[in-house]
Coordinates of C-alpha atoms in Angstrom, one line a residue:
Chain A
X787 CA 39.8 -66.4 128.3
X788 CA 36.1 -66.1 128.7
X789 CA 33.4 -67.1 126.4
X790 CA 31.0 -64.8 125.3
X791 CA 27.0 -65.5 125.8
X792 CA 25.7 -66.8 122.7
X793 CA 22.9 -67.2 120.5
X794 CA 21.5 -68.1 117.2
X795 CA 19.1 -66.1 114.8
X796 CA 17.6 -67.5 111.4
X797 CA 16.8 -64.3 109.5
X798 CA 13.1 -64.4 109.0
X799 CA 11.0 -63.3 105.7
X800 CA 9.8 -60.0 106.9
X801 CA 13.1 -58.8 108.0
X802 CA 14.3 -57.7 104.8
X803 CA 13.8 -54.4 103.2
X804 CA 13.2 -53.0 99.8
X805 CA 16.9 -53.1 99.1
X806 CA 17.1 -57.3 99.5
X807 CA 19.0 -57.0 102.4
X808 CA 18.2 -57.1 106.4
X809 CA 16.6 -54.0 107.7
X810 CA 19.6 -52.2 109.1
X811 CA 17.3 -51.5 112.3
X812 CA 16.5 -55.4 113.2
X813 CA 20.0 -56.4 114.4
X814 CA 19.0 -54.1 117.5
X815 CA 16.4 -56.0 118.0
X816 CA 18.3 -59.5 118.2
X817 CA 20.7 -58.1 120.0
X818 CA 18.2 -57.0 122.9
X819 CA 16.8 -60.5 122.5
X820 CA 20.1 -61.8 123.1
X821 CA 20.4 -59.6 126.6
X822 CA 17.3 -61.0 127.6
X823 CA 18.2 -64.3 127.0
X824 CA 21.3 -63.6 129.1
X825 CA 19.0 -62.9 132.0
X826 CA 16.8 -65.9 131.6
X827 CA 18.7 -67.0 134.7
X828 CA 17.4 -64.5 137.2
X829 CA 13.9 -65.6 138.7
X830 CA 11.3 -65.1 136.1
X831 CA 13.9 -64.0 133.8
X832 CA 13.1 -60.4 132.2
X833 CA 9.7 -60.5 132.1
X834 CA 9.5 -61.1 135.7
X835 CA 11.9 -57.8 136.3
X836 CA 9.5 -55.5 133.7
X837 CA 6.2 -57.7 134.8
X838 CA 6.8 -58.2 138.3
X839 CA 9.3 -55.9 139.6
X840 CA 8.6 -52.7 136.9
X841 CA 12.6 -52.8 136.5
X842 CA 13.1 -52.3 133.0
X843 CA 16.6 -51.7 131.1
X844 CA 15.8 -48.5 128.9
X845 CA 18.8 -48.3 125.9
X846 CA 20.9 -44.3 126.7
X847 CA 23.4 -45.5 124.2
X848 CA 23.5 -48.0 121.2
X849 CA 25.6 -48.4 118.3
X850 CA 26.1 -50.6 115.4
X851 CA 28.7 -51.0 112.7
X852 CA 27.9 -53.0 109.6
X853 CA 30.4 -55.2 107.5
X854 CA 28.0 -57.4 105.7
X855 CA 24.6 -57.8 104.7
X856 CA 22.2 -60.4 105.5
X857 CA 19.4 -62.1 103.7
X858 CA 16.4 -64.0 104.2
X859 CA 17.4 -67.6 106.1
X860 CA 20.6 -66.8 106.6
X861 CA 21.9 -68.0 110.2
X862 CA 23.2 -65.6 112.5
X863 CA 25.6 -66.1 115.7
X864 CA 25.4 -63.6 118.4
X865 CA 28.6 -63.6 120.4
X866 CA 27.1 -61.2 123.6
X867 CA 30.3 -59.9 126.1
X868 CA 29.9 -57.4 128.9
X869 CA 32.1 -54.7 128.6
X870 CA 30.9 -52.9 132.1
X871 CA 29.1 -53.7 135.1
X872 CA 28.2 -49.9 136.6
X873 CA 26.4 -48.5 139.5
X874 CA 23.1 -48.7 137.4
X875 CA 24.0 -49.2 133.8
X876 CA 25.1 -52.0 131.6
X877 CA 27.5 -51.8 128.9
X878 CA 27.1 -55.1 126.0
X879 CA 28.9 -55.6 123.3
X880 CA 27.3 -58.3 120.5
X881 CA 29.6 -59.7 117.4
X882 CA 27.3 -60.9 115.1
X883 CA 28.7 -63.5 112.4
X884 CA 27.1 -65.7 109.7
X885 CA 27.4 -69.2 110.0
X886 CA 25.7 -72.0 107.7
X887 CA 22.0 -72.5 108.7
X888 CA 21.6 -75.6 110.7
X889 CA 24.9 -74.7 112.1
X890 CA 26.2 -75.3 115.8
X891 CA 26.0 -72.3 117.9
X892 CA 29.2 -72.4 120.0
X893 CA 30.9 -73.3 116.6
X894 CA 34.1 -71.2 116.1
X895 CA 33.7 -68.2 113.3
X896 CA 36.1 -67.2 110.9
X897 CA 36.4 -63.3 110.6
X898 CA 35.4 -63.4 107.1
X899 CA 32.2 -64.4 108.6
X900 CA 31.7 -61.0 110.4
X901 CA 28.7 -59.0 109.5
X902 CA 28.4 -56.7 112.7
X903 CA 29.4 -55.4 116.0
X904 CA 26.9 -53.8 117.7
X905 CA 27.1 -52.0 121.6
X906 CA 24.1 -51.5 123.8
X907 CA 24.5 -49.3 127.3
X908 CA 21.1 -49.6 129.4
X909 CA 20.2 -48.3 132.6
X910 CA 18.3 -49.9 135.1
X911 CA 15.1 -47.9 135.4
X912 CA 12.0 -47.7 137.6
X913 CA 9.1 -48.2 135.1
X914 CA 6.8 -46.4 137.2
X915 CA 8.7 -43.4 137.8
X916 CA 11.6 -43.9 134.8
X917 CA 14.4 -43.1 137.0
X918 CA 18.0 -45.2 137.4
X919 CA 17.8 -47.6 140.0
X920 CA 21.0 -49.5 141.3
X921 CA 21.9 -52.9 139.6
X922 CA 19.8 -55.5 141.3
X923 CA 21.9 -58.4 142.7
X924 CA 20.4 -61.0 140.8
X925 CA 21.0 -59.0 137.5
X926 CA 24.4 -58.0 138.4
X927 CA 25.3 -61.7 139.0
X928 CA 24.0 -63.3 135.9
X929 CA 25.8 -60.6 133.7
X930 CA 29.0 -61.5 135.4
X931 CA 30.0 -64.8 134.0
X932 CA 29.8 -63.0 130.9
X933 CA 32.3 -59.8 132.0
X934 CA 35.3 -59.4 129.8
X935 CA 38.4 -60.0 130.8
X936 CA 40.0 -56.9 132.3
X937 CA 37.2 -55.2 132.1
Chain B
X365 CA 22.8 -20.7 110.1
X366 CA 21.8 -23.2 108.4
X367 CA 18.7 -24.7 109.0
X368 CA 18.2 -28.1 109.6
X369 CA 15.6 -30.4 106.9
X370 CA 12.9 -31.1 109.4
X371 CA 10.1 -33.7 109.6
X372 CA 7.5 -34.7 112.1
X373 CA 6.4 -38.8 113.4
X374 CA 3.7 -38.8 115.7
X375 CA 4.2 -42.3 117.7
X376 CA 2.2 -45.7 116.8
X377 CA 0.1 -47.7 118.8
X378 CA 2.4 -50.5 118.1
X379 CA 5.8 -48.9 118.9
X380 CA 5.8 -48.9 122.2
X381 CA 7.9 -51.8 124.3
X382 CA 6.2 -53.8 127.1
X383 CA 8.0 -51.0 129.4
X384 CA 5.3 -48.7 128.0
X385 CA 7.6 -46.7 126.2
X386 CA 8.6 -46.2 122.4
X387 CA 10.8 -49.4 121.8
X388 CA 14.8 -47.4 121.2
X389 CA 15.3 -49.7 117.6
X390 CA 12.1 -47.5 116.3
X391 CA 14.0 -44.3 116.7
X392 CA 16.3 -45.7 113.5
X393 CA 13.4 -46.2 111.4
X394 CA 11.8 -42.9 111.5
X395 CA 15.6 -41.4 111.1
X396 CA 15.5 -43.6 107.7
X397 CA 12.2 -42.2 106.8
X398 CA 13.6 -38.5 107.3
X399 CA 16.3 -39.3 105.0
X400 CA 14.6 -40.7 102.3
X401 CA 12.1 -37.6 103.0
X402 CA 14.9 -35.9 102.2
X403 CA 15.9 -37.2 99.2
X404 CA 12.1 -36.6 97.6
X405 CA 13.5 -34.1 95.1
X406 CA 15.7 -36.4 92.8
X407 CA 13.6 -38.1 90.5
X408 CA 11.9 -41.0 91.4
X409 CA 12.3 -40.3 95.0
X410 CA 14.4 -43.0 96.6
X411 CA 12.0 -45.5 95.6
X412 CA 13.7 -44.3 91.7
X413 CA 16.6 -45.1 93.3
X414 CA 16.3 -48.5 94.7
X415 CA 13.4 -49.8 92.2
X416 CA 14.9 -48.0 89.3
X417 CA 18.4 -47.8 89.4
X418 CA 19.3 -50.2 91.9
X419 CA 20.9 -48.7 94.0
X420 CA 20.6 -48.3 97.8
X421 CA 21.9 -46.8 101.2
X422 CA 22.9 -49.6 102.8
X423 CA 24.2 -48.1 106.6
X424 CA 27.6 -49.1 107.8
X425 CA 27.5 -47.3 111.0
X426 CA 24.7 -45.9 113.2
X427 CA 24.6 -44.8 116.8
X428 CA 22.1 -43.5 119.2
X429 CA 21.6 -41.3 122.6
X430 CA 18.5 -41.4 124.2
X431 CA 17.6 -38.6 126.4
X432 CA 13.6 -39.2 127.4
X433 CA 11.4 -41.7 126.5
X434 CA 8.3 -41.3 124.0
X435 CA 5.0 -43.0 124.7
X436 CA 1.9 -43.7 122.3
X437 CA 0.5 -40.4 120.5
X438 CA 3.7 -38.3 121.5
X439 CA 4.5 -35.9 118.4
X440 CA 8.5 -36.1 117.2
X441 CA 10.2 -33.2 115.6
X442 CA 13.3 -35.0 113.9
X443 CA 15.4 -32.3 112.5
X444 CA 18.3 -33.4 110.0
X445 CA 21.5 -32.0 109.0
X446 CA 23.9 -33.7 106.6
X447 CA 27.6 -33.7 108.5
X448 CA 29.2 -34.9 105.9
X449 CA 29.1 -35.9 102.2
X450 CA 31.9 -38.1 100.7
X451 CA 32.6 -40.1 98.0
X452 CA 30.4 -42.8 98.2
X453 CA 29.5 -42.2 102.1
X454 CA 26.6 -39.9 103.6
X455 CA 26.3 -38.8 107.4
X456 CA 23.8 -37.1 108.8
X457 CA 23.1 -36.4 112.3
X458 CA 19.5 -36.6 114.1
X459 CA 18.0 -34.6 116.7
X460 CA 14.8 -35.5 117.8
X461 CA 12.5 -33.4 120.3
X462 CA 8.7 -34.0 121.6
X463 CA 6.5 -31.1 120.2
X464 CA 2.9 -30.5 121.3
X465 CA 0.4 -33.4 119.0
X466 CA -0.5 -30.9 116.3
X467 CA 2.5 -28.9 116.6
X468 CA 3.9 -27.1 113.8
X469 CA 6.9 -29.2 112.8
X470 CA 9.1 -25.7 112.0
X471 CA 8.3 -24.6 116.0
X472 CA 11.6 -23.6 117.9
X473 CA 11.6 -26.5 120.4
X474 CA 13.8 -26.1 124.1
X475 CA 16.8 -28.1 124.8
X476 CA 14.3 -29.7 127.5
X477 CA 12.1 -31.6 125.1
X478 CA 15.1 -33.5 123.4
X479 CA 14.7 -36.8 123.5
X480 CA 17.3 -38.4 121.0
X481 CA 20.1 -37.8 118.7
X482 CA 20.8 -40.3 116.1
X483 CA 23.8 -40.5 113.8
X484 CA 23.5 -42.6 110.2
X485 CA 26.5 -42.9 108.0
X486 CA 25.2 -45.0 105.2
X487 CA 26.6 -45.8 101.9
X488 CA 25.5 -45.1 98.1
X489 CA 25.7 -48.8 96.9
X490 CA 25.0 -50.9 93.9
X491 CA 22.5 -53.5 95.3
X492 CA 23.4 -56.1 92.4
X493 CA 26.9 -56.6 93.1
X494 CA 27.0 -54.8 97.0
X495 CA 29.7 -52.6 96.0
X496 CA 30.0 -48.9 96.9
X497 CA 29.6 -46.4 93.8
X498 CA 30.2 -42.7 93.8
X499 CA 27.4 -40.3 95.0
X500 CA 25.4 -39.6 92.0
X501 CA 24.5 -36.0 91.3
X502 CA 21.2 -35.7 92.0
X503 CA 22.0 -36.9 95.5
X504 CA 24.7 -35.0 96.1
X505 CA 22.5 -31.6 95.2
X506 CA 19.6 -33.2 97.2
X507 CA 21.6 -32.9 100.4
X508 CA 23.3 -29.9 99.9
X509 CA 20.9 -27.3 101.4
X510 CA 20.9 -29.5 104.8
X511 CA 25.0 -29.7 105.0
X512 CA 25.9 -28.6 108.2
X513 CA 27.5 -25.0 108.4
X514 CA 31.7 -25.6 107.8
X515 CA 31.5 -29.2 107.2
Chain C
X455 CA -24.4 -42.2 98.9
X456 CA -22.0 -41.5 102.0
X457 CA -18.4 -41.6 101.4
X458 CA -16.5 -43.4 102.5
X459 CA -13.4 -41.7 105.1
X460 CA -10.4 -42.0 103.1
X461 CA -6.6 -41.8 104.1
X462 CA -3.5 -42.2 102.1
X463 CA -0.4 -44.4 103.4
X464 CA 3.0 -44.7 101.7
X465 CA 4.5 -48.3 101.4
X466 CA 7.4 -47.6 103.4
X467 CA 11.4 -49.3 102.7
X468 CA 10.9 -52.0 105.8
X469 CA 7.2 -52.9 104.9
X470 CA 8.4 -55.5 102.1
X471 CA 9.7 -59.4 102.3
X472 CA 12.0 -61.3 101.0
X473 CA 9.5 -62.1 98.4
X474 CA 9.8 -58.1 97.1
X475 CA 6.3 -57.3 98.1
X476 CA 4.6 -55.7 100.9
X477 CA 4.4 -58.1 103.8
X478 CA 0.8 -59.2 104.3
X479 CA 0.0 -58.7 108.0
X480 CA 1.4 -55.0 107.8
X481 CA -2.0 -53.9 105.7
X482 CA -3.8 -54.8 109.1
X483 CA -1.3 -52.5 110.6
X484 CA -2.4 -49.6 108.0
X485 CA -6.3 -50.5 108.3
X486 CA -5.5 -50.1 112.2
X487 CA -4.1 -46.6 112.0
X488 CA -6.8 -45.2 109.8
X489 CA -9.6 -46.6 112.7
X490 CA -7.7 -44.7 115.0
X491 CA -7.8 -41.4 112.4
X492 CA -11.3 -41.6 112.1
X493 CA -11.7 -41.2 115.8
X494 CA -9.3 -38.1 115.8
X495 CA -12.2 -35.5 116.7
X496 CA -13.0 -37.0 120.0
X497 CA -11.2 -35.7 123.3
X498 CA -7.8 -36.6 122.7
X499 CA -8.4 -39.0 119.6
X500 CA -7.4 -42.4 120.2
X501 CA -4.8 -41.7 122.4
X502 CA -6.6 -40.1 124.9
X503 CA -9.1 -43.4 125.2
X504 CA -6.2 -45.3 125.6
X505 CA -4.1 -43.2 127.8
X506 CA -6.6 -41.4 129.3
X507 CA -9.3 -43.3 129.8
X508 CA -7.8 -46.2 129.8
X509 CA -10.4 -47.7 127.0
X510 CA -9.0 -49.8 124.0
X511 CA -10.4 -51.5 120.6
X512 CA -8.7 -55.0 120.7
X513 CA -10.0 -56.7 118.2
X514 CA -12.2 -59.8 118.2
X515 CA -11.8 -60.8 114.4
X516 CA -9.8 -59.6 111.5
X517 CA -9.9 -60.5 107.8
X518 CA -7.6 -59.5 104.1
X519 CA -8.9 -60.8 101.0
X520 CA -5.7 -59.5 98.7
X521 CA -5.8 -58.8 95.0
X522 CA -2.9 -57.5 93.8
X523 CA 0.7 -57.0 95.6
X524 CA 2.1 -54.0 97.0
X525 CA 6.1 -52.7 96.3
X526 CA 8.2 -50.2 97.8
X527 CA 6.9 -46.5 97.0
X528 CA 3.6 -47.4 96.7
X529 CA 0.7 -45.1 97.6
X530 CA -2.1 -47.1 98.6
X531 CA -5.9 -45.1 99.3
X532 CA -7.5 -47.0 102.5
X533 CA -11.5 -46.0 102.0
X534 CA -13.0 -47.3 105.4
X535 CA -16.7 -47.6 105.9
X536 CA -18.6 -48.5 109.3
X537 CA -20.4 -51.5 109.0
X538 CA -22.1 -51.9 111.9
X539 CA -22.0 -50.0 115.1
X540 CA -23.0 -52.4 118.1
X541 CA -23.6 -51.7 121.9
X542 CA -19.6 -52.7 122.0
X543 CA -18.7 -53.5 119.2
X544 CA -17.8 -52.1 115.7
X545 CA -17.3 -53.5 112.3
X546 CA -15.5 -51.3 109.2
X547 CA -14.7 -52.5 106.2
X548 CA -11.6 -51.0 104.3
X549 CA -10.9 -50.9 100.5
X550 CA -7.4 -50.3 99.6
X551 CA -6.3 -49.3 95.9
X552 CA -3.1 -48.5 94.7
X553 CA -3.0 -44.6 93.6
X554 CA -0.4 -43.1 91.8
X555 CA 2.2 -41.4 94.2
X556 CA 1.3 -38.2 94.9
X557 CA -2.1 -39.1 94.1
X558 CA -5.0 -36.8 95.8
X559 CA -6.3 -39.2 98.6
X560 CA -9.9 -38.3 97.6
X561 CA -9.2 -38.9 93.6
X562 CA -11.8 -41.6 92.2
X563 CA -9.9 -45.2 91.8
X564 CA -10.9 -47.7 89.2
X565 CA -11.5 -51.1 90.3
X566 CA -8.7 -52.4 88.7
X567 CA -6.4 -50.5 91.3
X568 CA -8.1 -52.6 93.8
X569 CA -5.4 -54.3 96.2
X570 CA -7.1 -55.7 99.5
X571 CA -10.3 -55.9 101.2
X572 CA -9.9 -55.9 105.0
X573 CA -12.5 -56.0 108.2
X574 CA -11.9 -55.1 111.6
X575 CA -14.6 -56.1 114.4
X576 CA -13.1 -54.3 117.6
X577 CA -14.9 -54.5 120.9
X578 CA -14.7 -51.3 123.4
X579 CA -12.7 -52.7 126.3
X580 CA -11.5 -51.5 129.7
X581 CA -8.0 -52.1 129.5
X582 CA -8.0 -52.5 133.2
X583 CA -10.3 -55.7 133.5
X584 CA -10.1 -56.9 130.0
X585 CA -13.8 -56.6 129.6
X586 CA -16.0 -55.3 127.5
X587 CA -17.7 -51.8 127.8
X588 CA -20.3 -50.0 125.6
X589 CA -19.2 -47.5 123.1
X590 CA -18.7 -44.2 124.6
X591 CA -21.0 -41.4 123.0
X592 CA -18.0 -39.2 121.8
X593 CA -16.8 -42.4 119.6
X594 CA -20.0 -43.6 118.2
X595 CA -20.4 -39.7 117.0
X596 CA -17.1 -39.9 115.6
X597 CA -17.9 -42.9 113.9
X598 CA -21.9 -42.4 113.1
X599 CA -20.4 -39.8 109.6
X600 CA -18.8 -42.7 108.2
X601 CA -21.7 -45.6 108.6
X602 CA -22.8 -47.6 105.3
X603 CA -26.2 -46.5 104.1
X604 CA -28.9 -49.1 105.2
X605 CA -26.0 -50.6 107.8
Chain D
X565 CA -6.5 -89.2 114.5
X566 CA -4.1 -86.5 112.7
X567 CA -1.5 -84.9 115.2
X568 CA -1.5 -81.6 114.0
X569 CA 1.8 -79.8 113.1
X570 CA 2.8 -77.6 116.4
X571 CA 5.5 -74.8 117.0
X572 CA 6.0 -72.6 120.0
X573 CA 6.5 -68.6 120.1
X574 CA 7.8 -66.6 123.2
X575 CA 6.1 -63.1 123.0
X576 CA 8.7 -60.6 122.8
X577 CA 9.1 -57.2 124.0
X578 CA 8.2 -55.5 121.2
X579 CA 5.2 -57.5 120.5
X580 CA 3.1 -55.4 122.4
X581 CA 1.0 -52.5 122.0
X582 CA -0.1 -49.1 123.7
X583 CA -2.8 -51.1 125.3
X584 CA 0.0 -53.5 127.2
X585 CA -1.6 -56.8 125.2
X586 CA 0.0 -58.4 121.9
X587 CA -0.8 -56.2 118.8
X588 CA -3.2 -58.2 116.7
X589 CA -1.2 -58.0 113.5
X590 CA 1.9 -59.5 114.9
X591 CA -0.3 -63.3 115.4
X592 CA -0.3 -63.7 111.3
X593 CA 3.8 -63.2 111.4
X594 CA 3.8 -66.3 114.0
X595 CA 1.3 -68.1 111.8
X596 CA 3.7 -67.4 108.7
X597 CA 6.2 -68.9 110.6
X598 CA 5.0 -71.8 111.7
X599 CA 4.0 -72.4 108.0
X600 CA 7.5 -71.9 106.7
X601 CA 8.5 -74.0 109.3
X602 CA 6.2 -76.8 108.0
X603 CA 8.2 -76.9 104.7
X604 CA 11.8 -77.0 106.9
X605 CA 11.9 -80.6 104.8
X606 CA 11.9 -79.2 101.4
X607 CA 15.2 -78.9 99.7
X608 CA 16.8 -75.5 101.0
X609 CA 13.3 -75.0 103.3
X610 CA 10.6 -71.8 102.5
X611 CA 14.2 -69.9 101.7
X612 CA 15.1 -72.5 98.8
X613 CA 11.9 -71.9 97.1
X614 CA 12.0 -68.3 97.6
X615 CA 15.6 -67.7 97.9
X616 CA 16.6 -70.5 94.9
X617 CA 13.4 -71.3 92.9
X618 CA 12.1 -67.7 93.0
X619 CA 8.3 -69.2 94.1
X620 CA 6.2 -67.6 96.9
X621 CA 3.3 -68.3 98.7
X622 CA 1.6 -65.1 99.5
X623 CA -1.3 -64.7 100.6
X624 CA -4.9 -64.3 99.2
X625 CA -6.7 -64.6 102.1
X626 CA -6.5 -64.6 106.4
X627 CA -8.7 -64.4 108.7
X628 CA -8.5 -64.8 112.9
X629 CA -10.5 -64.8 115.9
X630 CA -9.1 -63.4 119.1
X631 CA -10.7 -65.0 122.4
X632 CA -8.2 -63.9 125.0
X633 CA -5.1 -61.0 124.8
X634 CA -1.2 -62.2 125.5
X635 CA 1.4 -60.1 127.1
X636 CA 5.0 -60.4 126.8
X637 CA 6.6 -63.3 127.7
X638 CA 3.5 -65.4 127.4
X639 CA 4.8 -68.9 125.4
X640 CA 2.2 -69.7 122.7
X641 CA 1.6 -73.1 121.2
X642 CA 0.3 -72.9 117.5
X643 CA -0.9 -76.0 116.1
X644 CA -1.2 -76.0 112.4
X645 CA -3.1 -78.2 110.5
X646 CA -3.7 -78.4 106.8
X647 CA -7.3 -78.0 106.0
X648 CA -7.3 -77.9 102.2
X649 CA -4.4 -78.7 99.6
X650 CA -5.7 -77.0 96.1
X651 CA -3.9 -77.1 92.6
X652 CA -1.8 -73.8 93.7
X653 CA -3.1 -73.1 96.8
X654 CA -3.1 -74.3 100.5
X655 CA -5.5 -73.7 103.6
X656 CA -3.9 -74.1 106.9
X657 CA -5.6 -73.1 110.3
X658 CA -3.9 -72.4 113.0
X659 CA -5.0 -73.0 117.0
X660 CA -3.3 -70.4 119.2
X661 CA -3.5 -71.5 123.1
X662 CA -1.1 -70.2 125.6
X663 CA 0.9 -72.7 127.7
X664 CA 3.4 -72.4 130.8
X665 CA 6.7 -70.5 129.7
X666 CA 9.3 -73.7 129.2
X667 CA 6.0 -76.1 128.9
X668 CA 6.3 -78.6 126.5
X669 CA 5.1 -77.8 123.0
X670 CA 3.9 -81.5 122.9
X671 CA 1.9 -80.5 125.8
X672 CA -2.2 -81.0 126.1
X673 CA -3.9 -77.8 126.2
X674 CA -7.0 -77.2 127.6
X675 CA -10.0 -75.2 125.7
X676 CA -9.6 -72.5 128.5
X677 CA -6.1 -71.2 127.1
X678 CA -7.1 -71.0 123.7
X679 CA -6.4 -67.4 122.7
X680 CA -6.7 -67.2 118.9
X681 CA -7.3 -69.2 115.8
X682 CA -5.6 -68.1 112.4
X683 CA -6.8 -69.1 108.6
X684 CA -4.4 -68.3 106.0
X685 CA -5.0 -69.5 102.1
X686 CA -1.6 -69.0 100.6
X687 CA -1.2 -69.2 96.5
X688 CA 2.0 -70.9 94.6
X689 CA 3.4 -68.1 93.3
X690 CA 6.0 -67.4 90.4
X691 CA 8.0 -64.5 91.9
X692 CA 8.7 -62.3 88.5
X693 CA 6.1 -63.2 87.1
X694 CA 3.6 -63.1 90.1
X695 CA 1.3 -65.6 88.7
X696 CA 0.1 -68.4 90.0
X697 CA 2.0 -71.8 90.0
X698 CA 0.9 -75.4 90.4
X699 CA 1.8 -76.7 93.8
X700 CA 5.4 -78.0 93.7
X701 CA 5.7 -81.7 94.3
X702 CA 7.6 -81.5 97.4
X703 CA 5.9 -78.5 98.9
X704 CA 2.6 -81.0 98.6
X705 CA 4.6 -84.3 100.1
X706 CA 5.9 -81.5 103.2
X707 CA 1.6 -80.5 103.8
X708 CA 0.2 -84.1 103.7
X709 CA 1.4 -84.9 107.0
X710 CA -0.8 -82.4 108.6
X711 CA -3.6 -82.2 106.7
X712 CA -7.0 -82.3 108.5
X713 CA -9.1 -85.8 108.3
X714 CA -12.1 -86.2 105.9
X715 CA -10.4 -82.9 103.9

C-alpha cells in the first residue's frame, strides 16, 4: 500500500471566523501548501516553476467536504494522495485529521479524528499566455511516488 | 424564471496569487459574502444570527469550477440561486461572470465572461454545542425568492 | 476646514481572531483600499497605475495606534486626510470610528466611536526596477482635494 | 550580548500582491507569530491563554519600516527581541532580513538583506471583559529571555 504525502498544520489565530471555528475557505489554502510542498523536490521547487519557468498549476476543480470543525492551535495532519497523473492536469486528494498538537506527523489517525477530505484538479498552465501545457517531467515524477494504488 | 439574488466584488489588490491571478480559495469568500448579503432581511442580518442567537452556517460541502482567471481591478457579477432548502441544510449554487469595472451588477452578462461556478451546502447550526437545528423562519422566508425554479 | 475623504467598510465574518475581535493587521488592509478609492478619478484608478502603467505605492512605513476593538458586523467610517504630498512620496492619516450599521458614511462621529489611528507613507515606484519615481500629475490632483489645511 | 529570539517564514503564494511583491499587511501576521511563538513555553502556549485562560494580547500599537520588497518563496528570518516589559503590556521589535531558502535561521545576516523592521506593543487583556490585565507570571518568565540589554 502506498503512503500518502504528508504534512502538518497548527491552526493559527487569524484563521478563525466570527463563528469560533476555522474559516471554511483556509483548508484550501493548506491543502495547496501541501501540493507545493510535494513539489519541493523538483529543482527550485514551485517557486522556481511560477518564478523561473512561468508554469503555474491554476485550480479548474476543487472540492471540500467538512466533518469537523477546527479551532485556534489545534494540529492538523494532511494526508495528500494523487488520484490522476493526466496529459496536463493533476488530480489530489488531501484527508485532513486532527491529531494532538506537538504530535508526530506520520502518526496513524483514528477516523474519529477526521475533519475533511478535500480534492484539488489543476492544470499545468503557461503564465504568460494561461494556456495548458503538458506535465513537465520533473513534475510528473515527483507526483508519482505519491500515485494511488490502481489509479 | 426566476431570477437569481445578484451581487457585485470588484477584485483586491491583495487577492491575486504570485501567478498574477485571483488566488481560486478567494472565489469561496466572496460566495460567503453573497450569502450572507442575502440574508440582510432577517433581523439582525447574519451578524443577529451569529452574535445574537448563536447560531451559524458552518459548510459541510463546497465545490468549485473555474472557467477564466480574474486579475486585480476585474468587476465580478456573482449571481445566487438557492437549489435547495432542507431541514437544517441550505445549497445554493454560484455563478460568477466578469462585467465591465462600473458595470451595472443587474447587466445580462454572455456565457463567454463566466469565470466560476461555486456550489455551498452549509448548515444552520448551534455554535455552542455544534449541533444542527432546524432552519429558523426568517431564514427560510429570506431564501425563498432566490429558490431555483422546481427545486 | 477641508474634509476629510470618507469611506465606509463592513467588518466582514473572516476578518476576526480567535480572540473574537477584528484581527489587527487587517485595518491596514482597509486603510489600503480607501488610498486606492481616493485615487479612483485618475485614468483607470489605481488599477490602471498598476496594470497599466506599471507604477505602485509600496509603502515605506506604516503605523495603528488602536482604541477600541472591532466585532463581526461592524461598520467602521475610515476619514483619510493627506498629510503631506512629497516629490515621491505621500503620507495620509486615517481615523476610523465605529458607526452604527447602516450608518450614513458622511454622518458626524463622536470621539468616543474612535477605534484606530493609522498612517501610510507610500513611495511612487516603478514596479519594473523597484525604484522610486515622482508622483504623476494625474495622482497628486487626485490627491491635492483631500490635503490637511496648513500640510 | 542578548541572542535575540529568531523564527523563519517561507513567503507563500498568496502572500503577494497586484504589484508581484509581499503585501505590506501580511509582515504584522508573521510578527504575531513569531510572538506567539515566543510564549510556545507557557502552559498550553498563546492558545492556553487564549483558548483556556480567556487572556489576549491585542494590540495598541505597531508600527514598521519597509527597506526592501519580498516575493514568494523568499525565506525571512525575524529576530524578535523584547524591548520593554510593562505592568500589562510588552514591546517587541522585530528585524526582518531575507536569507537563502533552506539557510539556517541561526544564520548571520548581513545589513544588506535587511527588509523590514516591525514594533508591536501588545496589552494583557481579559477577553470578556476586554480590560486590561497585569502581566501573567509566566507570560513575563517566557519574555525575559529576549529582552533587549540596558531595557
Amino acid at each position: 500500500l502506498t503512503e500518502p504525502f504528508v504534512t502538518v498544520h497548527r491552526v493559527r489565530f487569524d484563521e478563525v471566523d466570527a463563528a469560533g471555528i476555522v474559516y471554511f475557505a483556509r483548508f484550501f489554502s493548506w491543502c495547496h501548501d501541501a501540493l507545493e510542498a510535494m513539489l519541493e523536490g523538483i529543482e527550485g521547487g514551485y517557486r522556481g516553476l511560477v518564478n523561473g519557468r512561468r508554469l503555474g498549476l491554476p485550480a479548474v476543480h476543487v472540492e471540500a467536504d467538512y466533518v469537523a470543525p477546527l479551532r485556534f492551535g489545534d494540529a492538523v495532519r494532511i494526508a495528500a494522495t494523487v488520484e490522476r497523473i493526466g496529459t496536463s492536469s493533476i488530480a489530489v486528494r488531501f484527508d485532513l485529521a486532527r491529531i494532538a498538537p506537538g504530535g508526530q506527523p506520520a502518526v496513524e489517525v483514528a477516523s474519529s479524528d477526521a475533519v475533511a477530505t478535500l480534492r484539488h484538479v489543476v492544470v499545468v498552465t503557461d503564465l504568460e499566455e494561461m494556456r495548458a501545457r503538458p506535465l513537465p517531467d520533473d513534475v510528473r515524477a515527483a507526483l508519482k511516488p505519491w500515485l494511488a494504488p490502481g489509479a
